[in-house]
PDB file of C-alpha atoms in Angstrom:
ATOM      1  CA  MET A 301     195.122  90.550 114.000  1.00  0.00           C
ATOM      2  CA  GLU A 302     192.740  93.208 112.755  1.00  0.00           C
ATOM      3  CA  GLN A 303     189.698  93.682 114.964  1.00  0.00           C
ATOM      4  CA  ASP A 304     186.117  93.876 113.721  1.00  0.00           C
ATOM      5  CA  ALA A 305     185.366  96.813 116.025  1.00  0.00           C
ATOM      6  CA  ARG A 306     185.247 100.248 114.402  1.00  0.00           C
ATOM      7  CA  LYS A 307     185.917 103.614 115.972  1.00  0.00           C
ATOM      8  CA  THR A 308     185.255 107.273 115.346  1.00  0.00           C
ATOM      9  CA  TYR A 309     188.021 109.724 116.105  1.00  0.00           C
ATOM     10  CA  SER A 310     187.447 113.362 117.049  1.00  0.00           C
ATOM     11  CA  SER A 311     190.169 115.947 117.547  1.00  0.00           C
ATOM     12  CA  THR A 312     189.424 116.010 121.268  1.00  0.00           C
ATOM     13  CA  ASP A 313     189.848 112.238 121.629  1.00  0.00           C
ATOM     14  CA  GLU A 314     192.914 110.251 122.489  1.00  0.00           C
ATOM     15  CA  ILE A 315     194.013 108.337 119.409  1.00  0.00           C
ATOM     16  CA  PRO A 316     192.807 104.744 119.878  1.00  0.00           C
ATOM     17  CA  ASP A 317     195.342 101.964 119.797  1.00  0.00           C
ATOM     18  CA  ASP A 318     195.093  99.721 116.732  1.00  0.00           C
ATOM     19  CA  SER A 319     194.412  96.718 118.964  1.00  0.00           C
ATOM     20  CA  GLU A 320     191.148  98.395 119.975  1.00  0.00           C
ATOM     21  CA  GLY A 321     189.955  98.601 116.369  1.00  0.00           C
ATOM     22  CA  ARG A 322     190.727 100.586 113.253  1.00  0.00           C
ATOM     23  CA  ILE A 323     189.296 104.087 112.886  1.00  0.00           C
ATOM     24  CA  ASP A 324     186.633 104.206 110.173  1.00  0.00           C
ATOM     25  CA  THR A 325     185.420 107.794 110.647  1.00  0.00           C
ATOM     26  CA  ILE A 326     187.150 111.031 111.647  1.00  0.00           C
ATOM     27  CA  ASN A 327     185.276 114.108 112.884  1.00  0.00           C
ATOM     28  CA  PHE A 328     186.538 117.646 112.293  1.00  0.00           C
ATOM     29  CA  ASP A 329     184.798 121.020 111.964  1.00  0.00           C
ATOM     30  CA  GLY A 330     181.487 119.334 112.681  1.00  0.00           C
ATOM     31  CA  VAL A 331     181.961 117.087 109.639  1.00  0.00           C
ATOM     32  CA  THR A 332     182.382 113.313 109.606  1.00  0.00           C
ATOM     33  CA  ALA A 333     184.940 111.951 107.140  1.00  0.00           C
ATOM     34  CA  GLN A 334     184.716 108.296 106.206  1.00  0.00           C
ATOM     35  CA  VAL A 335     187.971 106.312 106.332  1.00  0.00           C
ATOM     36  CA  LYS A 336     188.086 103.786 103.507  1.00  0.00           C
ATOM     37  CA  ARG A 337     190.753 101.086 103.576  1.00  0.00           C
ATOM     38  CA  ILE A 338     192.099 100.210 100.110  1.00  0.00           C
ATOM     39  CA  GLU A 339     194.581  97.722  98.665  1.00  0.00           C
ATOM     40  CA  ALA A 340     196.639 100.329  96.814  1.00  0.00           C
ATOM     41  CA  ASN A 341     199.671 101.846  98.498  1.00  0.00           C
ATOM     42  CA  GLU A 342     198.137 105.323  98.493  1.00  0.00           C
ATOM     43  CA  VAL A 343     196.713 107.837 100.941  1.00  0.00           C
ATOM     44  CA  TYR A 344     194.396 110.561  99.649  1.00  0.00           C
ATOM     45  CA  PHE A 345     191.260 112.634 100.172  1.00  0.00           C
ATOM     46  CA  SER A 346     188.188 112.804  97.971  1.00  0.00           C
ATOM     47  CA  LEU A 347     185.312 115.269  98.284  1.00  0.00           C
ATOM     48  CA  ALA A 348     181.782 114.535  97.098  1.00  0.00           C
ATOM     49  CA  PRO A 349     179.537 117.340  95.856  1.00  0.00           C
ATOM     50  CA  PRO A 350     177.378 119.181  96.624  1.00  0.00           C
ATOM     51  CA  ASP A 351     178.284 119.415 100.337  1.00  0.00           C
ATOM     52  CA  ALA A 352     181.954 118.406  99.926  1.00  0.00           C
ATOM     53  CA  ALA A 353     181.536 115.286 102.072  1.00  0.00           C
ATOM     54  CA  PRO A 354     185.099 114.034 102.683  1.00  0.00           C
ATOM     55  CA  THR A 355     186.461 110.499 102.455  1.00  0.00           C
ATOM     56  CA  VAL A 356     189.988 109.510 103.437  1.00  0.00           C
ATOM     57  CA  HIS A 357     191.349 106.627 101.372  1.00  0.00           C
ATOM     58  CA  VAL A 358     194.224 104.849 103.112  1.00  0.00           C
ATOM     59  CA  ASN A 359     196.276 101.721 102.674  1.00  0.00           C
ATOM     60  CA  LYS A 360     194.827  98.975 104.844  1.00  0.00           C
ATOM     61  CA  GLU A 361     198.149  98.584 106.648  1.00  0.00           C
ATOM     62  CA  LEU A 362     198.264 102.160 107.977  1.00  0.00           C
ATOM     63  CA  SER A 363     197.932 102.556 111.728  1.00  0.00           C
ATOM     64  CA  ASN A 364     195.400 104.837 113.379  1.00  0.00           C
ATOM     65  CA  GLN A 365     198.213 107.225 114.281  1.00  0.00           C
ATOM     66  CA  GLN A 366     199.410 107.388 110.668  1.00  0.00           C
ATOM     67  CA  VAL A 367     195.885 108.088 109.420  1.00  0.00           C
ATOM     68  CA  ILE A 368     195.404 110.904 111.937  1.00  0.00           C
ATOM     69  CA  ASP A 369     198.820 112.359 111.126  1.00  0.00           C
ATOM     70  CA  PHE A 370     197.939 112.472 107.421  1.00  0.00           C
ATOM     71  CA  VAL A 371     194.583 114.149 108.035  1.00  0.00           C
ATOM     72  CA  THR A 372     196.139 116.675 110.416  1.00  0.00           C
ATOM     73  CA  ARG A 373     198.889 117.542 107.919  1.00  0.00           C
ATOM     74  CA  ARG A 374     196.477 118.262 105.032  1.00  0.00           C
ATOM     75  CA  LEU A 375     193.461 119.552 106.988  1.00  0.00           C
ATOM     76  CA  GLY A 376     194.041 123.225 106.166  1.00  0.00           C
ATOM     77  CA  ASP A 377     194.100 122.470 102.441  1.00  0.00           C
ATOM     78  CA  VAL A 378     190.994 120.296 102.719  1.00  0.00           C
ATOM     79  CA  ARG A 379     189.101 123.085 104.470  1.00  0.00           C
ATOM     80  CA  GLN A 380     189.878 125.464 101.611  1.00  0.00           C
ATOM     81  CA  MET A 381     188.793 122.918  99.019  1.00  0.00           C
ATOM     82  CA  ARG A 382     185.559 122.222 100.880  1.00  0.00           C
ATOM     83  CA  ASN A 383     184.774 125.924 100.949  1.00  0.00           C
ATOM     84  CA  GLU A 384     185.357 126.155  97.190  1.00  0.00           C
ATOM     85  CA  MET A 385     183.142 123.169  96.434  1.00  0.00           C
ATOM     86  CA  ILE A 386     180.328 124.336  98.706  1.00  0.00           C
ATOM     87  CA  LYS A 387     180.481 127.794  97.112  1.00  0.00           C
ATOM     88  CA  ARG A 388     180.359 126.254  93.634  1.00  0.00           C
ATOM     89  CA  ASN A 389     177.204 124.314  94.563  1.00  0.00           C
ATOM     90  CA  ALA A 390     175.552 127.057  96.619  1.00  0.00           C
ATOM     91  CA  LYS A 391     172.745 127.517  94.084  1.00  0.00           C
ATOM     92  CA  GLY A 392     172.180 123.792  93.665  1.00  0.00           C
ATOM     93  CA  PRO A 393     174.187 120.704  92.645  1.00  0.00           C
ATOM     94  CA  GLN A 394     175.996 120.987  89.322  1.00  0.00           C
ATOM     95  CA  LYS A 395     174.553 118.474  86.849  1.00  0.00           C
ATOM     96  CA  THR A 396     177.632 118.450  84.618  1.00  0.00           C
ATOM     97  CA  CYS A 397     181.298 119.177  85.118  1.00  0.00           C
ATOM     98  CA  ARG A 398     182.206 122.584  83.697  1.00  0.00           C
ATOM     99  CA  TYR A 399     185.852 122.325  84.823  1.00  0.00           C
ATOM    100  CA  GLN A 400     185.472 125.336  87.086  1.00  0.00           C
ATOM    101  CA  THR A 401     186.882 125.797  90.576  1.00  0.00           C
ATOM    102  CA  GLY A 402     184.885 123.587  92.910  1.00  0.00           C
ATOM    103  CA  ASP A 403     183.752 121.130  90.212  1.00  0.00           C
ATOM    104  CA  VAL A 404     184.568 117.433  90.415  1.00  0.00           C
ATOM    105  CA  ALA A 405     186.118 115.594  87.468  1.00  0.00           C
ATOM    106  CA  TYR A 406     186.639 111.836  87.455  1.00  0.00           C
ATOM    107  CA  VAL A 407     189.829 110.209  86.235  1.00  0.00           C
ATOM    108  CA  LEU A 408     189.507 106.429  85.845  1.00  0.00           C
ATOM    109  CA  GLY A 409     186.749 106.424  88.438  1.00  0.00           C
ATOM    110  CA  ARG A 410     188.567 108.553  91.016  1.00  0.00           C
ATOM    111  CA  PRO A 411     187.103 111.997  91.842  1.00  0.00           C
ATOM    112  CA  PHE A 412     189.335 115.083  91.713  1.00  0.00           C
ATOM    113  CA  MET A 413     188.294 118.610  92.569  1.00  0.00           C
ATOM    114  CA  ILE A 414     189.115 121.211  89.934  1.00  0.00           C
ATOM    115  CA  ARG A 415     190.779 124.547  90.653  1.00  0.00           C
ATOM    116  CA  VAL A 416     191.392 127.043  87.841  1.00  0.00           C
ATOM    117  CA  TYR A 417     194.102 129.745  87.663  1.00  0.00           C
ATOM    118  CA  PRO A 418     194.930 132.311  84.990  1.00  0.00           C
ATOM    119  CA  ILE A 419     198.299 131.440  83.550  1.00  0.00           C
ATOM    120  CA  ARG A 420     199.549 135.016  83.792  1.00  0.00           C
ATOM    121  CA  GLN A 421     200.103 134.421  87.531  1.00  0.00           C
ATOM    122  CA  GLY A 422     203.218 132.591  86.473  1.00  0.00           C
ATOM    123  CA  LYS A 423     202.635 129.459  88.535  1.00  0.00           C
ATOM    124  CA  GLY A 424     202.868 126.401  86.309  1.00  0.00           C
ATOM    125  CA  MET A 425     203.764 128.616  83.352  1.00  0.00           C
ATOM    126  CA  LYS A 426     205.609 127.309  80.318  1.00  0.00           C
ATOM    127  CA  LYS A 427     206.759 129.071  77.170  1.00  0.00           C
ATOM    128  CA  ALA A 428     206.066 127.734  73.701  1.00  0.00           C
ATOM    129  CA  SER A 429     208.535 128.082  70.857  1.00  0.00           C
ATOM    130  CA  ARG A 430     206.568 131.026  69.460  1.00  0.00           C
ATOM    131  CA  GLY A 431     206.642 132.827  72.801  1.00  0.00           C
ATOM    132  CA  ARG A 432     203.036 132.062  73.695  1.00  0.00           C
ATOM    133  CA  ALA A 433     202.101 130.685  77.095  1.00  0.00           C
ATOM    134  CA  ASN A 434     200.962 127.048  77.148  1.00  0.00           C
ATOM    135  CA  THR A 435     198.125 125.860  79.321  1.00  0.00           C
ATOM    136  CA  SER A 436     199.245 123.375  81.961  1.00  0.00           C
ATOM    137  CA  VAL A 437     198.100 121.068  84.744  1.00  0.00           C
ATOM    138  CA  ARG A 438     199.300 120.434  88.282  1.00  0.00           C
ATOM    139  CA  ILE A 439     198.145 117.455  90.353  1.00  0.00           C
ATOM    140  CA  ASP A 440     198.064 117.050  94.122  1.00  0.00           C
ATOM    141  CA  SER A 441     197.279 113.357  94.451  1.00  0.00           C
ATOM    142  CA  GLU A 442     196.975 113.423  98.246  1.00  0.00           C
ATOM    143  CA  LEU A 443     194.305 116.112  98.144  1.00  0.00           C
ATOM    144  CA  GLY A 444     192.528 114.758  95.084  1.00  0.00           C
ATOM    145  CA  LEU A 445     193.100 118.143  93.433  1.00  0.00           C
ATOM    146  CA  ILE A 446     193.718 119.122  89.800  1.00  0.00           C
ATOM    147  CA  GLU A 447     194.843 122.678  89.096  1.00  0.00           C
ATOM    148  CA  LEU A 448     194.300 123.982  85.576  1.00  0.00           C
ATOM    149  CA  TYR A 449     196.403 126.924  84.354  1.00  0.00           C
ATOM    150  CA  VAL A 450     194.705 128.523  81.365  1.00  0.00           C
ATOM    151  CA  LEU A 451     194.906 131.725  79.360  1.00  0.00           C
ATOM    152  CA  GLN A 452     191.197 132.477  79.712  1.00  0.00           C
ATOM    153  CA  THR A 453     189.595 131.179  82.903  1.00  0.00           C
ATOM    154  CA  GLY A 454     186.119 131.903  81.500  1.00  0.00           C
ATOM    155  CA  ASN A 455     186.666 129.754  78.401  1.00  0.00           C
ATOM    156  CA  PHE A 456     185.010 126.338  78.863  1.00  0.00           C
ATOM    157  CA  ASP A 457     186.724 124.711  75.878  1.00  0.00           C
ATOM    158  CA  GLN A 458     190.133 125.810  77.105  1.00  0.00           C
ATOM    159  CA  ARG A 459     189.512 124.474  80.608  1.00  0.00           C
ATOM    160  CA  ARG A 460     188.191 121.166  79.317  1.00  0.00           C
ATOM    161  CA  LEU A 461     190.948 120.655  76.746  1.00  0.00           C
ATOM    162  CA  THR A 462     193.596 121.501  79.321  1.00  0.00           C
ATOM    163  CA  PHE A 463     192.185 118.822  81.610  1.00  0.00           C
ATOM    164  CA  LEU A 464     191.979 116.272  78.782  1.00  0.00           C
ATOM    165  CA  SER A 465     195.540 116.995  77.623  1.00  0.00           C
ATOM    166  CA  TRP A 466     196.646 115.406  80.892  1.00  0.00           C
ATOM    167  CA  ALA A 467     193.856 112.890  81.532  1.00  0.00           C
ATOM    168  CA  ASN A 468     193.944 111.362  78.041  1.00  0.00           C
ATOM    169  CA  GLN A 469     197.562 110.363  78.581  1.00  0.00           C
ATOM    170  CA  ILE A 470     196.620 108.657  81.852  1.00  0.00           C
ATOM    171  CA  LEU A 471     193.863 106.729  80.079  1.00  0.00           C
ATOM    172  CA  ALA A 472     196.140 105.596  77.255  1.00  0.00           C
ATOM    173  CA  ARG A 473     198.893 104.365  79.594  1.00  0.00           C
ATOM    174  CA  ASN A 474     196.408 102.591  81.838  1.00  0.00           C
ATOM    175  CA  ALA A 475     194.674 100.925  78.905  1.00  0.00           C
ATOM    176  CA  SER A 476     197.954  99.765  77.388  1.00  0.00           C
ATOM    177  CA  LYS A 477     198.838  97.889  80.565  1.00  0.00           C
ATOM    178  CA  LEU A 478     195.423  96.501  81.518  1.00  0.00           C
ATOM    179  CA  CYS A 479     194.245  95.527  78.043  1.00  0.00           C
ATOM    180  CA  THR A 480     197.504  93.711  77.339  1.00  0.00           C
ATOM    181  CA  GLN A 481     197.026  91.774  80.583  1.00  0.00           C
ATOM    182  CA  ALA A 482     193.441  90.941  79.592  1.00  0.00           C
ATOM    183  CA  LEU A 483     194.567  89.488  76.260  1.00  0.00           C
ATOM    184  CA  ALA A 484     197.166  87.378  78.057  1.00  0.00           C
ATOM    185  CA  ARG A 485     194.523  86.033  80.460  1.00  0.00           C
ATOM    186  CA  ALA A 486     192.351  85.175  77.470  1.00  0.00           C
ATOM    187  CA  GLY A 487     195.193  83.059  76.088  1.00  0.00           C
ATOM    188  CA  ILE A 488     195.572  85.083  72.895  1.00  0.00           C
ATOM    189  CA  ALA A 489     198.825  84.072  71.228  1.00  0.00           C
ATOM    190  CA  ASP A 490     201.039  86.391  69.181  1.00  0.00           C
ATOM    191  CA  VAL A 491     199.184  89.537  70.203  1.00  0.00           C
ATOM    192  CA  PRO A 492     200.655  92.586  68.455  1.00  0.00           C
ATOM    193  CA  THR A 493     201.889  95.522  70.476  1.00  0.00           C
ATOM    194  CA  PHE A 494     199.029  97.942  70.097  1.00  0.00           C
ATOM    195  CA  ASP A 495     199.466 101.687  70.100  1.00  0.00           C
ATOM    196  CA  TYR A 496     196.723 103.141  72.318  1.00  0.00           C
ATOM    197  CA  ARG A 497     195.442 106.577  71.341  1.00  0.00           C
ATOM    198  CA  VAL A 498     192.619 108.699  72.767  1.00  0.00           C
ATOM    199  CA  ILE A 499     190.293 110.671  70.503  1.00  0.00           C
ATOM    200  CA  THR A 500     186.837 112.216  70.473  1.00  0.00           C
ATOM    201  CA  MET A 501     184.213 109.676  69.388  1.00  0.00           C
ATOM    202  CA  HIS A 502     180.590 110.504  68.689  1.00  0.00           C
ATOM    203  CA  ASP A 503     179.584 106.864  69.094  1.00  0.00           C
ATOM    204  CA  GLY A 504     181.268 103.813  70.567  1.00  0.00           C
ATOM    205  CA  LEU A 505     184.042 103.577  73.143  1.00  0.00           C
ATOM    206  CA  VAL A 506     186.806 101.563  71.453  1.00  0.00           C
ATOM    207  CA  ARG A 507     187.856 100.988  67.856  1.00  0.00           C
ATOM    208  CA  ILE A 508     190.660  98.675  66.799  1.00  0.00           C
ATOM    209  CA  ASP A 509     192.675  99.157  63.618  1.00  0.00           C
ATOM    210  CA  MET A 510     194.098  95.648  63.254  1.00  0.00           C
ATOM    211  CA  ALA A 511     195.983  96.513  60.069  1.00  0.00           C
ATOM    212  CA  ASN A 512     198.015  99.224  61.792  1.00  0.00           C
ATOM    213  CA  ASN A 513     197.930  97.843  65.372  1.00  0.00           C
ATOM    214  CA  ILE A 514     196.188 100.921  66.750  1.00  0.00           C
ATOM    215  CA  VAL A 515     193.547 100.977  69.474  1.00  0.00           C
ATOM    216  CA  TRP A 516     191.434 104.127  69.450  1.00  0.00           C
ATOM    217  CA  LEU A 517     189.878 104.969  72.832  1.00  0.00           C
ATOM    218  CA  SER A 518     187.043 107.428  73.320  1.00  0.00           C
ATOM    219  CA  GLU A 519     187.950 110.261  75.679  1.00  0.00           C
ATOM    220  CA  THR A 520     184.610 109.481  77.343  1.00  0.00           C
ATOM    221  CA  LEU A 521     186.418 106.588  79.065  1.00  0.00           C
ATOM    222  CA  VAL A 522     188.593 109.030  81.015  1.00  0.00           C
ATOM    223  CA  ALA A 523     185.919 109.329  83.700  1.00  0.00           C
ATOM    224  CA  TRP A 524     185.001 105.658  84.046  1.00  0.00           C
ATOM    225  CA  PRO A 525     186.774 103.033  86.212  1.00  0.00           C
ATOM    226  CA  PRO A 526     189.490 100.994  84.456  1.00  0.00           C
ATOM    227  CA  SER A 527     187.248  97.914  84.401  1.00  0.00           C
ATOM    228  CA  CYS A 528     184.991  99.687  81.903  1.00  0.00           C
ATOM    229  CA  THR A 529     187.887 100.351  79.539  1.00  0.00           C
ATOM    230  CA  VAL A 530     189.015  96.717  79.707  1.00  0.00           C
ATOM    231  CA  TYR A 531     185.493  95.442  79.041  1.00  0.00           C
ATOM    232  CA  ALA A 532     184.955  97.847  76.122  1.00  0.00           C
ATOM    233  CA  PHE A 533     188.303  96.787  74.646  1.00  0.00           C
ATOM    234  CA  MET A 534     187.659  93.049  75.019  1.00  0.00           C
ATOM    235  CA  ARG A 535     184.200  93.460  73.508  1.00  0.00           C
ATOM    236  CA  GLU A 536     185.678  95.156  70.449  1.00  0.00           C
ATOM    237  CA  TYR A 537     188.583  92.694  70.209  1.00  0.00           C
ATOM    238  CA  ALA A 538     186.128  89.786  70.314  1.00  0.00           C
ATOM    239  CA  ARG A 539     184.106  91.393  67.526  1.00  0.00           C
ATOM    240  CA  HIS A 540     187.208  91.527  65.341  1.00  0.00           C
ATOM    241  CA  SER A 541     188.482  88.082  66.278  1.00  0.00           C
ATOM    242  CA  ILE A 542     185.235  86.124  65.982  1.00  0.00           C
ATOM    243  CA  VAL A 543     183.381  87.250  62.873  1.00  0.00           C
ATOM    244  CA  ASP A 544     179.787  86.623  61.810  1.00  0.00           C
ATOM    245  CA  ASP A 545     180.748  84.449  58.854  1.00  0.00           C
ATOM    246  CA  ASP A 546     182.832  82.128  61.025  1.00  0.00           C
ATOM    247  CA  GLU A 547     181.907  78.581  60.022  1.00  0.00           C
ATOM    248  CA  ALA A 548     182.196  77.350  63.624  1.00  0.00           C
ATOM    249  CA  GLY A 549     178.931  79.113  64.482  1.00  0.00           C
ATOM    250  CA  ASN A 550     177.736  80.283  67.924  1.00  0.00           C
ATOM    251  CA  VAL A 551     179.440  83.611  67.299  1.00  0.00           C
ATOM    252  CA  GLU A 552     177.853  85.566  70.151  1.00  0.00           C
ATOM    253  CA  GLN A 553     178.491  82.798  72.679  1.00  0.00           C
ATOM    254  CA  ARG A 554     182.145  82.494  71.665  1.00  0.00           C
ATOM    255  CA  ARG A 555     182.559  86.267  71.866  1.00  0.00           C
ATOM    256  CA  ARG A 556     181.159  86.265  75.409  1.00  0.00           C
ATOM    257  CA  GLU A 557     183.519  83.465  76.368  1.00  0.00           C
ATOM    258  CA  LEU A 558     186.495  85.391  75.028  1.00  0.00           C
ATOM    259  CA  ILE A 559     185.447  88.554  76.881  1.00  0.00           C
ATOM    260  CA  GLU A 560     184.998  86.617  80.119  1.00  0.00           C
ATOM    261  CA  ALA A 561     188.371  84.920  79.739  1.00  0.00           C
ATOM    262  CA  GLY A 562     189.998  88.340  79.494  1.00  0.00           C
ATOM    263  CA  TYR A 563     187.930  89.971  82.224  1.00  0.00           C
ATOM    264  CA  ALA A 564     185.867  87.730  84.495  1.00  0.00           C
ATOM    265  CA  ASN A 565     183.752  90.564  85.959  1.00  0.00           C
ATOM    266  CA  TRP A 566     182.732  91.977  82.586  1.00  0.00           C
ATOM    267  CA  GLU A 567     179.024  91.911  83.452  1.00  0.00           C
ATOM    268  CA  GLU A 568     179.596  94.398  86.301  1.00  0.00           C
ATOM    269  CA  ALA A 569     181.469  96.747  83.964  1.00  0.00           C
ATOM    270  CA  LYS A 570     178.734  96.389  81.328  1.00  0.00           C
ATOM    271  CA  ALA A 571     176.031  97.204  83.885  1.00  0.00           C
ATOM    272  CA  LEU A 572     177.960 100.253  85.070  1.00  0.00           C
ATOM    273  CA  LEU A 573     178.369 101.583  81.535  1.00  0.00           C
ATOM    274  CA  GLU A 574     174.642 101.134  80.968  1.00  0.00           C
ATOM    275  CA  ASP A 575     173.671 102.866  84.225  1.00  0.00           C
ATOM    276  CA  LYS A 576     171.957 106.083  83.168  1.00  0.00           C
ATOM    277  CA  GLN A 577     172.447 107.548  86.658  1.00  0.00           C
ATOM    278  CA  ALA A 578     176.194 106.875  86.909  1.00  0.00           C
ATOM    279  CA  VAL A 579     178.085 109.969  88.115  1.00  0.00           C
ATOM    280  CA  TYR A 580     180.660 109.494  85.361  1.00  0.00           C
ATOM    281  CA  ARG A 581     178.065 110.561  82.789  1.00  0.00           C
ATOM    282  CA  ARG A 582     178.179 114.097  84.185  1.00  0.00           C
ATOM    283  CA  GLN A 583     181.595 114.620  82.648  1.00  0.00           C
TER     284      GLN A 583
END
């Protein structure tokens, strides 16, 4: 049985037995890393700017020994990343993500540190049919690291578009699964198989082309947690399904009921999207 007691582990300590309580902080290099237990079967680091404060996200079933082993195995890489992030923020916290080495970009609510390489180094290099080098992306999920390989490291548009070329696909796949589940929970019968596509939108987050079964997602949603995408989708689906000239009346109430049936915690997602201070707005 899991104990309520919590422990801090330092490299000079003997690793505590699980029966004595799960570790919830780990000290190294004079820094305290929070240990956050999650439901997902994943183990990974995240670093928070400007001081690169580390958090270790681990499956709740992992033992103290397994957590320490993971941290020990990746500690050298984490030190390098922390140095890069601290250097990036040396003159003050970055207000927006510029997709430069040391910046943080969010993907469905999860922070990743960016590292940029010139593609001429060869690593991650691909050849296009015309002989030109393509930009590319490499992900280290355990470290929470995204490496961008671009032709011109000083070109903001190239860095950003390289990131989005990967992240937009993640958003579309995630939305396809979660939005379909939301419609099923809402009891919508004969739902068409939508094609989810990500584009640049100057206003709005989701548009639905019912005639062609296409859901257009704003690339803005890349940064936000999946709950925000589901809420934005259900809000737009309700707008299409329950129209203003519906003779049954109570249009707004029925739309809210449909949204809630698809996603019970929609008010939390709505509040997050309306939060002017949300970190996801920096992207």
